[in-house]
């Protein structure tokens, strides 16, 4: 392919993709913000996009992320093979759905969910990442709290959530998007995670849940979920409320069960009703997969589950999005199968 330099186009430099990238098929550089008038050959389109992307960083050299940037070639192959499967089309791709269900059960068992015994199906869903999982878990808490308040004929218009000030931005998004007040426990010099004592002090009758983080985004530190569970149990007993706990285990969820199996932070603690984890962090899958797991079916209000039937049979869905790719879910299953639980 011949690339020719088009010069003297200063005034156009910001309105075209690049004056450098051209071929004999591309007499003029393609416009940057509007669709080109004419089509170009696939080779030319590929080269232009490929070469422009050279200016991105190299993911494998990106040591500032804890999102996966390398997977085995066999898994890359599986992902490429599934690239054209729409995950939501469960009737058409029932095996992909089955793999997601296996992942949900594997993770629920890893987190000691009582619903994940041999006889019952665990309750959970694959998401785009922890952020979507947190929105779903937060919505379930809000709905449950509202239903209870309505039944008690009490006001249900001022829900709040208690977190540490170290929460990831997705909690602030949840609060703003879904109109829940975020009550943040302030951090202090030398203590950079949520103090369970202070968190429980901030809980009131409008608190839909306390969110603890297993693996603070800023320093990786685990919050003391066990102490939170103890203090909140005492407060619930005193007040008659039943404020639950959500654990944001975006990064710690695939670390703690392997490195600290004795640490009680998960469904072993009775007030922990839901947990999220990012598959694309220590679940070792490329960006685009997370998981929301609930302790049991009772924690998930029915009205949040939609049943669609226009793709075939009855398909229950509880996600913010509808269509999405299947590759990440398949890759997650590959990693579980490939790694096993073995702790070396
Ligand atoms: C504690 C915590 N929660 C939530 C998120 C959001 O995760 P995701 O990028 O999977 O949406 C992150 C991401 O860094 C995180 O560290």
Coordinates of N, CA and C in Angstrom, one line a residue, residues 151-341:
X151 N -45.3 -1.0 52.7 CA -46.1 -1.9 53.5 C -46.4 -1.4 54.9
X152 N -45.4 -0.7 55.4 CA -45.5 -0.1 56.8 C -46.1 1.2 56.8
X153 N -46.5 1.7 55.6 CA -47.1 3.0 55.4 C -46.2 4.1 55.9
X154 N -44.9 4.0 55.7 CA -43.9 5.0 56.0 C -43.4 5.7 54.8
X155 N -42.9 6.9 54.9 CA -42.3 7.6 53.7 C -41.2 6.7 53.1
X156 N -41.2 6.8 51.7 CA -40.2 6.0 51.1 C -39.5 6.8 50.0
X157 N -39.4 8.1 50.2 CA -38.8 9.0 49.2 C -37.4 9.5 49.5
X158 N -36.8 9.0 50.6 CA -35.5 9.5 50.9 C -34.5 8.4 51.2
X159 N -34.3 7.5 50.3 CA -33.4 6.4 50.6 C -31.9 6.9 50.6
X160 N -31.1 6.3 51.5 CA -29.7 6.6 51.4 C -28.9 5.3 51.5
X161 N -27.6 5.5 51.2 CA -26.7 4.4 51.2 C -25.4 4.9 52.0
X162 N -24.9 4.0 52.8 CA -23.7 4.4 53.6 C -22.5 3.7 53.0
X163 N -21.5 4.5 52.7 CA -20.2 4.0 52.2 C -19.0 4.7 52.8
X164 N -17.8 4.3 52.5 CA -16.7 5.1 52.9 C -16.4 6.1 51.8
X165 N -15.7 7.2 52.1 CA -15.5 8.2 51.1 C -14.5 7.7 50.0
X166 N -14.0 6.5 50.2 CA -13.0 5.9 49.3 C -13.7 5.1 48.2
X167 N -15.1 5.2 48.1 CA -15.7 4.4 47.1 C -15.4 4.8 45.7
X168 N -15.5 3.8 44.8 CA -15.2 4.1 43.4 C -16.4 4.9 42.8
X169 N -16.1 5.6 41.7 CA -17.1 6.6 41.2 C -18.5 5.9 40.9
X170 N -18.5 4.6 40.6 CA -19.7 4.0 40.2 C -20.8 4.1 41.3
X171 N -20.3 4.2 42.6 CA -21.3 4.3 43.7 C -21.9 5.7 43.6
X172 N -21.1 6.7 43.3 CA -21.6 8.0 43.2 C -22.6 8.1 42.0
X173 N -22.2 7.4 40.9 CA -23.1 7.3 39.8 C -24.5 6.7 40.2
X174 N -24.4 5.5 40.8 CA -25.6 4.9 41.3 C -26.5 5.8 42.1
X175 N -25.8 6.5 43.0 CA -26.6 7.4 43.9 C -27.3 8.5 43.1
X176 N -26.5 9.1 42.1 CA -27.1 10.2 41.3 C -28.2 9.7 40.3
X177 N -27.8 8.6 39.6 CA -28.7 8.2 38.6 C -30.0 7.6 39.2
X178 N -29.9 7.0 40.4 CA -31.1 6.4 40.9 C -31.7 7.0 42.1
X179 N -31.2 8.3 42.3 CA -31.8 9.2 43.4 C -31.8 8.5 44.8
X180 N -30.6 8.2 45.2 CA -30.3 7.7 46.5 C -29.2 8.6 47.1
X181 N -29.4 9.1 48.3 CA -28.4 9.9 48.9 C -27.2 9.1 49.3
X182 N -26.0 9.6 49.0 CA -24.8 8.8 49.4 C -24.2 9.4 50.7
X183 N -24.2 8.7 51.7 CA -23.7 9.2 53.0 C -22.3 8.5 53.2
X184 N -21.3 9.4 53.0 CA -19.9 8.9 53.0 C -19.2 9.0 54.4
X185 N -18.7 8.0 54.9 CA -17.9 8.0 56.1 C -16.5 8.7 55.7
X186 N -16.2 9.7 56.4 CA -14.9 10.4 56.1 C -13.7 9.6 56.4
X187 N -12.7 9.7 55.6 CA -11.4 9.0 55.9 C -10.6 9.9 56.9
X188 N -9.6 9.4 57.5 CA -8.8 10.2 58.4 C -7.3 9.8 58.2
X189 N -6.4 10.7 58.6 CA -5.0 10.5 58.5 C -4.6 9.1 58.9
X190 N -4.0 8.3 58.1 CA -3.5 7.0 58.5 C -4.6 5.9 58.4
X191 N -5.9 6.3 58.1 CA -6.9 5.3 58.0 C -7.7 5.6 56.7
X192 N -7.5 4.8 55.7 CA -8.0 5.2 54.4 C -9.1 4.4 53.8
X193 N -9.8 3.7 54.7 CA -10.9 2.9 54.3 C -12.1 3.2 55.3
X194 N -13.3 2.6 55.0 CA -14.5 2.9 55.8 C -14.3 2.4 57.2
X195 N -14.5 3.2 58.2 CA -14.5 2.8 59.6 C -15.9 2.2 59.9
X196 N -16.0 0.9 60.2 CA -17.3 0.2 60.4 C -18.1 0.9 61.6
X197 N -17.3 1.4 62.6 CA -18.0 2.0 63.7 C -18.8 3.3 63.3
X198 N -18.1 4.1 62.5 CA -18.7 5.3 62.0 C -19.8 5.0 61.0
X199 N -19.5 4.0 60.2 CA -20.6 3.6 59.2 C -21.9 3.3 59.9
X200 N -21.8 2.4 60.9 CA -23.0 2.0 61.5 C -23.7 3.2 62.3
X201 N -22.9 4.1 62.8 CA -23.5 5.3 63.4 C -24.3 6.1 62.4
X202 N -23.9 6.1 61.1 CA -24.6 6.9 60.1 C -25.8 6.2 59.6
X203 N -26.0 4.9 59.9 CA -27.2 4.2 59.4 C -28.4 4.7 60.0
X204 N -29.5 5.0 59.2 CA -30.8 5.4 59.8 C -31.9 4.5 59.2
X205 N -33.1 4.9 59.5 CA -34.2 4.0 59.0 C -34.3 4.1 57.4
X206 N -33.7 5.1 56.8 CA -33.8 5.2 55.4 C -32.6 4.6 54.6
X207 N -31.7 3.9 55.4 CA -30.5 3.4 54.7 C -30.9 2.0 54.0
X208 N -30.7 2.0 52.8 CA -31.0 0.8 52.0 C -29.9 -0.3 52.1
X209 N -28.7 0.2 52.3 CA -27.6 -0.8 52.6 C -26.3 -0.1 53.0
X210 N -25.4 -0.8 53.6 CA -24.1 -0.3 53.8 C -23.2 -1.0 52.8
X211 N -22.4 -0.3 52.0 CA -21.6 -0.9 51.0 C -20.1 -0.9 51.5
X212 N -19.6 -2.1 51.7 CA -18.2 -2.2 52.1 C -17.3 -2.6 50.9
X213 N -16.1 -2.3 50.9 CA -15.2 -2.6 49.7 C -14.2 -3.6 50.1
X214 N -14.1 -4.6 49.3 CA -13.0 -5.6 49.5 C -12.0 -5.3 48.4
X215 N -11.0 -4.4 48.8 CA -10.0 -4.0 47.8 C -10.3 -2.6 47.4
X216 N -10.0 -1.6 48.3 CA -10.2 -0.2 48.0 C -9.5 0.1 46.7
X217 N -10.1 0.9 45.8 CA -9.5 1.2 44.5 C -8.2 2.0 44.7
X218 N -8.1 2.7 45.8 CA -6.9 3.6 46.0 C -5.7 2.9 46.6
X219 N -5.9 1.9 47.5 CA -4.7 1.3 48.1 C -4.9 -0.2 48.2
X220 N -6.0 -0.8 47.7 CA -6.2 -2.2 47.7 C -6.6 -2.8 49.0
X221 N -6.7 -2.0 50.1 CA -7.0 -2.5 51.4 C -8.4 -3.0 51.5
X222 N -8.5 -4.1 52.3 CA -9.9 -4.7 52.5 C -10.5 -4.0 53.7
X223 N -11.8 -3.7 53.6 CA -12.5 -3.2 54.7 C -13.0 -4.3 55.6
X224 N -13.2 -4.0 56.9 CA -13.5 -5.0 57.9 C -15.0 -5.4 57.8
X225 N -15.4 -6.3 56.9 CA -16.8 -6.6 56.7 C -17.3 -7.4 57.9
X226 N -16.5 -8.2 58.5 CA -17.0 -9.0 59.7 C -17.4 -8.1 60.8
X227 N -16.5 -7.1 61.1 CA -16.9 -6.1 62.2 C -18.1 -5.4 61.8
X228 N -18.2 -5.0 60.6 CA -19.4 -4.2 60.1 C -20.7 -5.1 60.3
X229 N -20.6 -6.4 60.0 CA -21.7 -7.3 60.2 C -22.1 -7.4 61.7
X230 N -21.1 -7.5 62.5 CA -21.4 -7.6 64.0 C -22.1 -6.3 64.5
X231 N -21.5 -5.2 64.2 CA -22.1 -3.9 64.7 C -23.4 -3.6 64.1
X232 N -23.6 -4.0 62.8 CA -24.9 -3.7 62.2 C -26.0 -4.7 62.7
X233 N -25.6 -5.9 63.0 CA -26.5 -6.8 63.6 C -27.0 -6.3 65.0
X234 N -26.1 -5.7 65.7 CA -26.5 -5.2 67.1 C -27.4 -4.0 66.9
X235 N -27.1 -3.1 65.9 CA -28.0 -2.0 65.7 C -29.3 -2.4 65.2
X236 N -29.4 -3.4 64.3 CA -30.6 -3.8 63.8 C -31.5 -4.4 64.9
X237 N -30.8 -5.1 65.8 CA -31.6 -5.7 66.9 C -32.2 -4.6 67.8
X238 N -31.4 -3.5 68.0 CA -31.8 -2.4 68.9 C -32.9 -1.6 68.2
X239 N -32.9 -1.4 66.9 CA -33.8 -0.5 66.3 C -35.0 -1.2 65.6
X240 N -34.8 -2.5 65.3 CA -35.9 -3.2 64.6 C -35.7 -3.1 63.1
X241 N -34.7 -2.4 62.6 CA -34.5 -2.3 61.2 C -33.7 -3.6 60.7
X242 N -33.6 -3.7 59.4 CA -32.8 -4.9 59.0 C -31.9 -4.4 57.8
X243 N -31.1 -3.4 58.2 CA -30.2 -2.9 57.2 C -29.2 -3.9 56.7
X244 N -29.1 -4.1 55.4 CA -28.2 -5.2 54.9 C -26.8 -4.6 54.5
X245 N -26.0 -5.5 54.0 CA -24.6 -5.1 53.6 C -24.5 -5.6 52.1
X246 N -23.8 -4.7 51.3 CA -23.4 -5.2 50.0 C -21.8 -5.1 50.0
X247 N -21.2 -6.1 49.5 CA -19.7 -6.1 49.4 C -19.3 -5.8 47.9
X248 N -18.6 -4.7 47.8 CA -18.0 -4.4 46.5 C -16.6 -5.0 46.4
X249 N -16.7 -6.3 45.9 CA -15.4 -7.0 45.8 C -14.9 -7.0 44.4
X250 N -15.0 -5.8 43.8 CA -14.5 -5.7 42.4 C -13.2 -6.3 42.1
X251 N -12.2 -5.9 43.0 CA -10.9 -6.5 42.8 C -10.6 -7.7 43.8
X252 N -11.1 -7.6 45.0 CA -10.8 -8.6 46.1 C -11.5 -9.9 45.9
X253 N -12.6 -9.9 45.2 CA -13.5 -11.1 45.1 C -12.8 -12.3 44.5
X254 N -11.8 -12.0 43.6 CA -11.0 -13.1 43.0 C -9.6 -13.2 43.6
X255 N -9.5 -12.6 44.8 CA -8.2 -12.7 45.5 C -8.4 -13.3 46.9
X256 N -9.4 -12.8 47.6 CA -9.6 -13.3 49.0 C -9.9 -14.8 49.1
X257 N -10.7 -15.4 48.2 CA -11.0 -16.8 48.4 C -9.8 -17.7 48.2
X258 N -8.8 -17.2 47.5 CA -7.6 -18.0 47.3 C -6.5 -17.7 48.3
X259 N -6.3 -16.4 48.5 CA -5.2 -16.1 49.4 C -5.5 -16.1 50.9
X260 N -6.8 -15.7 51.2 CA -7.2 -15.6 52.6 C -8.5 -16.4 52.8
X261 N -8.5 -17.7 52.6 CA -9.8 -18.4 52.7 C -10.5 -18.4 54.0
X262 N -9.7 -18.1 55.1 CA -10.3 -18.0 56.4 C -11.0 -16.7 56.7
X263 N -10.6 -15.7 55.9 CA -11.2 -14.3 56.1 C -12.7 -14.3 55.8
X264 N -13.5 -13.9 56.8 CA -15.0 -13.9 56.6 C -15.4 -12.5 56.1
X265 N -15.8 -12.4 54.9 CA -16.2 -11.2 54.3 C -17.4 -11.4 53.4
X266 N -17.8 -12.6 53.2 CA -18.7 -12.9 52.1 C -20.1 -13.4 52.7
X267 N -20.7 -14.3 52.0 CA -22.1 -14.7 52.4 C -22.0 -15.6 53.7
X268 N -20.8 -15.9 54.2 CA -20.8 -16.5 55.6 C -21.3 -15.5 56.6
X269 N -21.3 -14.2 56.3 CA -21.8 -13.2 57.2 C -23.3 -12.9 56.8
X270 N -24.2 -13.1 57.8 CA -25.6 -13.1 57.4 C -26.1 -11.9 56.8
X271 N -25.6 -10.7 57.1 CA -26.1 -9.5 56.6 C -25.6 -9.2 55.2
X272 N -24.6 -9.9 54.7 CA -24.2 -9.7 53.3 C -25.2 -10.4 52.4
X273 N -25.9 -9.5 51.6 CA -27.0 -10.0 50.8 C -26.6 -10.0 49.3
X274 N -25.6 -9.2 48.9 CA -25.1 -9.3 47.5 C -23.7 -8.9 47.4
X275 N -23.0 -9.4 46.4 CA -21.6 -9.1 46.2 C -21.4 -8.9 44.7
X276 N -20.5 -7.9 44.3 CA -20.1 -7.8 42.9 C -18.6 -8.1 42.8
X277 N -18.2 -8.5 41.6 CA -16.8 -8.8 41.4 C -16.6 -8.5 39.9
X278 N -15.4 -8.0 39.6 CA -15.1 -7.7 38.2 C -14.3 -9.0 37.6
X279 N -14.9 -9.5 36.6 CA -14.2 -10.6 35.9 C -13.0 -10.1 35.2
X280 N -13.1 -8.9 34.8 CA -11.9 -8.3 34.0 C -10.8 -7.8 34.9
X281 N -10.9 -8.0 36.2 CA -9.7 -7.6 37.0 C -9.0 -8.9 37.3
X282 N -9.2 -9.4 38.6 CA -8.5 -10.7 38.9 C -9.2 -11.9 38.5
X283 N -10.3 -11.7 37.8 CA -11.0 -12.8 37.1 C -10.2 -13.2 35.8
X284 N -9.3 -12.3 35.5 CA -8.3 -12.6 34.4 C -8.9 -12.6 33.0
X285 N -9.9 -11.8 32.8 CA -10.6 -11.7 31.4 C -10.4 -10.2 31.0
X286 N -10.3 -10.1 29.6 CA -10.2 -8.7 29.1 C -11.5 -7.9 29.5
X287 N -11.3 -6.6 29.4 CA -12.4 -5.6 29.9 C -13.7 -6.0 29.2
X288 N -14.8 -6.0 30.1 CA -16.1 -6.1 29.6 C -16.9 -7.2 30.4
X289 N -16.4 -7.6 31.5 CA -17.3 -8.6 32.3 C -17.2 -8.4 33.8
X290 N -18.4 -8.5 34.4 CA -18.4 -8.4 35.9 C -19.6 -9.3 36.3
X291 N -19.7 -9.5 37.6 CA -20.7 -10.4 38.1 C -21.4 -9.8 39.3
X292 N -22.7 -10.0 39.4 CA -23.5 -9.6 40.6 C -24.1 -10.9 41.1
X293 N -23.9 -11.2 42.4 CA -24.3 -12.4 43.0 C -25.2 -12.1 44.2
X294 N -26.3 -12.7 44.3 CA -27.2 -12.5 45.5 C -27.2 -13.7 46.4
X295 N -27.4 -13.4 47.7 CA -27.4 -14.5 48.7 C -28.5 -15.5 48.4
X296 N -29.6 -15.1 48.0 CA -30.7 -16.0 47.7 C -31.8 -15.2 46.8
X297 N -32.7 -16.0 46.3 CA -33.7 -15.5 45.4 C -34.5 -14.4 46.1
X298 N -34.7 -14.5 47.4 CA -35.5 -13.5 48.2 C -34.9 -12.1 48.1
X299 N -33.7 -12.0 47.9 CA -33.0 -10.7 47.9 C -33.2 -9.9 46.6
X300 N -33.8 -10.6 45.6 CA -34.0 -10.0 44.3 C -35.5 -9.7 44.0
X301 N -36.0 -8.5 44.2 CA -37.4 -8.3 44.0 C -37.9 -8.7 42.6
X302 N -38.9 -9.4 42.5 CA -39.5 -9.9 41.3 C -39.7 -8.9 40.2
X303 N -40.1 -7.7 40.7 CA -40.5 -6.6 39.7 C -39.2 -6.1 38.9
X304 N -38.0 -6.5 39.3 CA -36.8 -6.0 38.6 C -36.5 -7.0 37.5
X305 N -37.1 -8.1 37.5 CA -36.8 -9.2 36.5 C -37.8 -9.1 35.3
X306 N -37.3 -8.9 34.2 CA -38.1 -8.8 33.0 C -38.1 -10.1 32.2
X307 N -39.3 -10.5 31.7 CA -39.4 -11.7 30.9 C -39.6 -11.3 29.5
X308 N -38.7 -11.7 28.6 CA -38.9 -11.4 27.2 C -39.1 -12.7 26.5
X309 N -39.9 -12.6 25.4 CA -40.2 -13.8 24.7 C -40.0 -13.6 23.2
X310 N -39.6 -12.4 22.7 CA -39.6 -12.3 21.3 C -38.3 -12.8 20.6
X311 N -37.4 -13.4 21.4 CA -36.3 -14.0 20.8 C -36.4 -15.6 20.8
X312 N -37.6 -16.0 21.2 CA -37.8 -17.5 21.3 C -38.6 -17.8 22.6
X313 N -38.0 -18.6 23.5 CA -38.7 -19.0 24.7 C -38.6 -17.9 25.8
X314 N -39.1 -18.2 26.9 CA -39.1 -17.2 28.0 C -37.7 -16.9 28.5
X315 N -37.3 -15.7 28.5 CA -35.9 -15.4 28.9 C -36.0 -14.3 30.0
X316 N -35.7 -14.7 31.3 CA -35.7 -13.7 32.3 C -34.4 -12.9 32.2
X317 N -34.5 -11.5 32.3 CA -33.3 -10.7 32.3 C -33.4 -9.7 33.4
X318 N -32.2 -9.5 34.0 CA -32.0 -8.4 35.0 C -30.7 -7.7 34.7
X319 N -30.7 -6.9 33.7 CA -29.4 -6.1 33.4 C -29.9 -4.7 32.9
X320 N -28.9 -3.8 32.9 CA -29.3 -2.5 32.5 C -29.3 -2.5 30.9
X321 N -28.4 -3.3 30.3 CA -28.3 -3.3 28.9 C -29.1 -4.5 28.3
X322 N -29.3 -4.5 27.0 CA -30.0 -5.6 26.4 C -28.9 -6.4 25.7
X323 N -28.6 -6.0 24.5 CA -27.6 -6.8 23.7 C -26.2 -6.5 24.2
X324 N -25.4 -7.6 24.2 CA -23.9 -7.4 24.4 C -23.2 -8.7 23.9
X325 N -21.9 -8.6 23.8 CA -21.1 -9.7 23.2 C -21.1 -10.8 24.2
X326 N -20.7 -12.0 23.7 CA -20.7 -13.2 24.5 C -19.2 -13.6 24.9
X327 N -18.3 -13.0 24.2 CA -16.9 -13.5 24.3 C -16.4 -13.5 25.8
X328 N -16.7 -12.4 26.5 CA -16.1 -12.2 27.8 C -16.6 -13.3 28.8
X329 N -17.9 -13.7 28.6 CA -18.5 -14.7 29.5 C -17.8 -16.0 29.2
X330 N -17.6 -16.3 27.9 CA -17.0 -17.5 27.5 C -15.5 -17.6 28.0
X331 N -14.9 -16.4 27.9 CA -13.5 -16.4 28.4 C -13.4 -16.6 29.9
X332 N -14.4 -16.1 30.7 CA -14.5 -16.3 32.1 C -14.6 -17.8 32.4
X333 N -15.4 -18.4 31.7 CA -15.6 -19.9 31.9 C -14.3 -20.6 31.6
X334 N -13.7 -20.2 30.5 CA -12.4 -20.8 30.2 C -11.4 -20.7 31.3
X335 N -11.3 -19.5 31.9 CA -10.3 -19.3 33.0 C -10.6 -20.2 34.2
X336 N -11.9 -20.3 34.5 CA -12.3 -21.2 35.7 C -11.9 -22.6 35.4
X337 N -12.2 -23.0 34.2 CA -11.9 -24.4 33.8 C -10.4 -24.6 33.7
X338 N -9.7 -23.7 33.2 CA -8.2 -23.8 33.0 C -7.5 -23.8 34.3
X339 N -7.8 -22.8 35.2 CA -7.1 -22.6 36.4 C -7.4 -23.6 37.5
X340 N -8.7 -23.9 37.7 CA -9.2 -24.7 38.8 C -8.9 -23.9 40.1
X341 N -9.2 -24.5 41.2 CA -9.1 -23.7 42.5 C -7.7 -23.8 43.1

